[in-house]
Amino acid sequence: MLETGSVSALRLVAAGPEGTSEILVELGIVLLVLAMLGRLAARLGIPSIPLYLLAGLMLGEGGLIPLDAGEEFLAVGAQIGVVLLLLLLGLEYSPQDLQHGLKTTWFAGLVDGFANGLPGFLLGILMGWSVTASLLLAGVTYISSSGIIARLLGDFERYTNRETPVILSILVMEDIVMAVFLPIMAVLLVGASLSQGAVAAAVAITLVAAAFFVSFKFSRHVSAAVHSRSRELLLLSVLGLTFLVAGLAEAAQVSAAVGAFLLGLTLSGQVADDVRDLMPPLRDVFGGIFFVFFGVTIDPRDLLPVLLPALGLAVVTAATKIATGMWAARRAGIGSKGQWRTGVSLVPRGEFSIVIAGLGIAAGVQPQLGPLAAAYVLILAFSGSLMMRYAAKLGPPSRWLPARASTR
Amino acid sequence: MDIFETPLPGVGVRYEFTAESGDRVGIVVRRDGKRDIGIYDREDPDDCTGTLELSEGDASALAELLGGTNITARLESLRHTVEGLAIEWITMPGHGGLTNRTIGDGHIRTATSASIVAVIRDEVGVPGPGPNFELQAGDTVLVMGSEHAVGQARQILIG
C-alpha cells in the first residue's frame, strides 16, 4: 500500500498532471498576498480579517487578478479553515466556562440576540428575502468577532480592566448561541417546509445537547485517548479526529463547523493546552484561505448595490451593540466609562458573521447575502476596531461635550 | 484582606483587591501562565493606569522579592540526588505548612516514606528529631528518601 502511494507521488513530482503548475503558482500568490497583508495589518495595528477579505475580492472573478486553477484547492482549504477556526474556539472554553457563562449571562445573551439579530432580520424581510435568508442575516449582525475583540483586548492591555469579564462572558454566550444556531440553520437550509424544519431542528438541538453531555461527562477519556507526547502524533490524532467528527456532523446535517466546535469543547486538560500551542498557526493559515476564498466567491461588482443597506445596517447594529454592552456592564456595576468601553468593544464583526453567510452561500439561498455580509463585515471589522482603540480611550460621548467646552 | 476572583473565559482568572493605601490592584493569571498586574485608575475605577505583563518566571521572582523571607528559603532549599536517593534541605516558611507544629503532625513518614534526618536551628544541628519536635519558622529540615517522596514531604513541610 505504502509503495504504490509513494510511486504515484513520485509520478506527480516528475510529471505532474495538467494544471499542477498553475495551481501551485496561484496558491503561492495567494499565500504571499496573505503574508504581505498580515504584515501590513500588524504594522497598522488593525485586524487582518478584513484585509484578507479585500484580497479575496480582488483576486476573484471580476477582480484585478482572476484566479481559477487553484479554486478547487482553495475551496477545500477554506472548509478546513472553518473547521479549525471552530475547533480552536471550542478549545478556548472549558465546559466550566460555558456552564458559568450560561448561568450568569443568559439574560444578557437574550437581550444581545434580540437587539442585534432583529435589525438584520428586518432588513432581510424588507429587501424581500426568504425567512431563512433573513435569519442568516440576523446571525451575521448578531455575532461579534471574538477573534478580533479578544486579540485587541490583549493588545490594548485591557485584560485587567473590571469590565473585561463582562465583555468576555457576552462573547462566550454568543458562541454558545452559535452552537445551537448553526445546526438549526443548516437544517432550515435543506429542509423545505417549516414543520419539517422544526422537527429537524429539534433533532439538531438534541444532537448538540448530547454532544454537550458527552463533553461534560467523558472529556477526560477522550482527551487521554488522543494525547501523545510527540507533537507529530498529537497533531495527526487531533486533526484526524477533527476532520472525522466534522465530516460525520456534516453528513448528519449538523454542519462540519459545529462538529468541530463540540469536539473542541470535549478536549480538555493537557491535550487542550498542547493543541492550543500547536494549532494556531495552522488555523491562521487555513483561516486566511477561508476569508480569501469567501472574497473570491463574491464579484466585487455585486458590492455596489448592497453598499447602502450594509452601511445602514452597520450603523444601526453598531448602536444596538453599544447599547446592549453598556446595559450589561451597568448591570454588573461598572462605571460610566467602563460601560462605554464595553459597548464599543463589542462592535467588531468578523469571522463568524462570514461563517454564517458562507453557510447560506453554499446552500445558494440568496445571491445578495454574500456581498451584503462581505460589505458589512468589511465596514464593522475596520471601524469597530478603530472605535475600540480611539472611542474607548476618549470615553463616553456624554464626556466629550463638557471636555470640548472647557478647552475653548 | 478580601480578594475577589472573577473568571475570564478563554483567558484565565482575574483577582482584585484593595491595598491598605487605598490603591486597587488587579491581577490576571492567564491560562498560559502569563500574569498581568494592573493598578486601577482613581478617576475611572474600571480602567488601569498601566499594566505589567510578567512571564511565569518573572512572576515567581517578583513574588519572592515581595515576600522577603522566602528568598532565603529558595536559596537554602538544595537537593542532592544520588541514584534512587534524594536529600533536600528545606527552610521552614514564616507561617503555613508545619511551621509551629510538630513533625508528628505531618505524618511524613507514613504518607510519603521520606524521613526527616535532622533539623538545623540557629546553626545548631538536631539529629534524628522525634515526632514531638516542634518546627519553627527559619528551621532548616533535612529530608531523605526517594526523589518523589522528598517532593511530597516538601509539600507537607512548607504547605
Short mmCIF file of C-alpha atoms in Angstrom, two decimals, chain A residues 91-93 97 100 157 159-165 168-169 172 276 334-335 337-338 341, chain B residues 6-11 14 16 24 26 28 30-31 36 38 40 44-48 51:
data_model
loop_
_atom_site.label_atom_id
_atom_site.label_comp_id
_atom_site.label_asym_id
_atom_site.label_seq_id
_atom_site.Cartn_x
_atom_site.Cartn_y
_atom_site.Cartn_z
CA LEU A 91 -10.78 24.59 22.83
CA GLU A 92 -10.70 28.12 24.25
CA TYR A 93 -13.50 27.24 26.61
CA ASP A 97 -16.54 28.32 31.43
CA HIS A 100 -20.65 29.61 34.31
CA GLU A 157 -3.67 45.68 27.81
CA TYR A 159 -7.37 42.11 30.46
CA THR A 160 -7.04 43.54 33.98
CA ASN A 161 -9.88 46.01 33.47
CA ARG A 162 -13.00 45.41 35.52
CA GLU A 163 -15.36 45.48 32.54
CA THR A 164 -13.41 42.82 30.64
CA PRO A 165 -15.19 39.84 32.27
CA LEU A 168 -15.77 38.06 27.53
CA SER A 169 -18.84 36.46 29.05
CA VAL A 172 -18.97 33.16 25.37
CA ARG A 276 -3.60 25.42 21.76
CA ILE A 334 -19.35 49.04 36.04
CA GLY A 335 -18.92 52.82 35.95
CA LYS A 337 -16.55 54.98 31.24
CA GLY A 338 -16.32 51.23 31.63
CA ARG A 341 -15.74 50.69 26.71
CA THR B 6 -13.65 36.58 38.53
CA PRO B 7 -13.29 34.02 35.74
CA LEU B 8 -12.14 35.41 32.40
CA PRO B 9 -13.49 32.82 29.96
CA GLY B 10 -10.93 31.90 27.33
CA VAL B 11 -8.22 33.93 29.08
CA ARG B 14 -8.79 37.82 37.36
CA GLU B 16 -8.71 42.04 42.57
CA ARG B 24 -6.88 48.83 43.98
CA GLY B 26 -5.88 43.63 39.72
CA VAL B 28 -4.85 38.35 35.76
CA ARG B 30 -3.64 33.71 32.19
CA ARG B 31 -4.04 30.11 31.23
CA ASP B 36 -0.89 40.84 34.15
CA GLY B 38 -2.75 46.43 36.85
CA TYR B 40 -6.77 50.90 38.81
CA ASP B 44 -12.16 55.60 36.40
CA PRO B 45 -12.33 52.63 38.76
CA ASP B 46 -12.72 50.08 35.97
CA ASP B 47 -9.65 51.04 33.94
CA CYS B 48 -5.98 50.55 34.80
CA THR B 51 -0.34 47.10 33.33
#
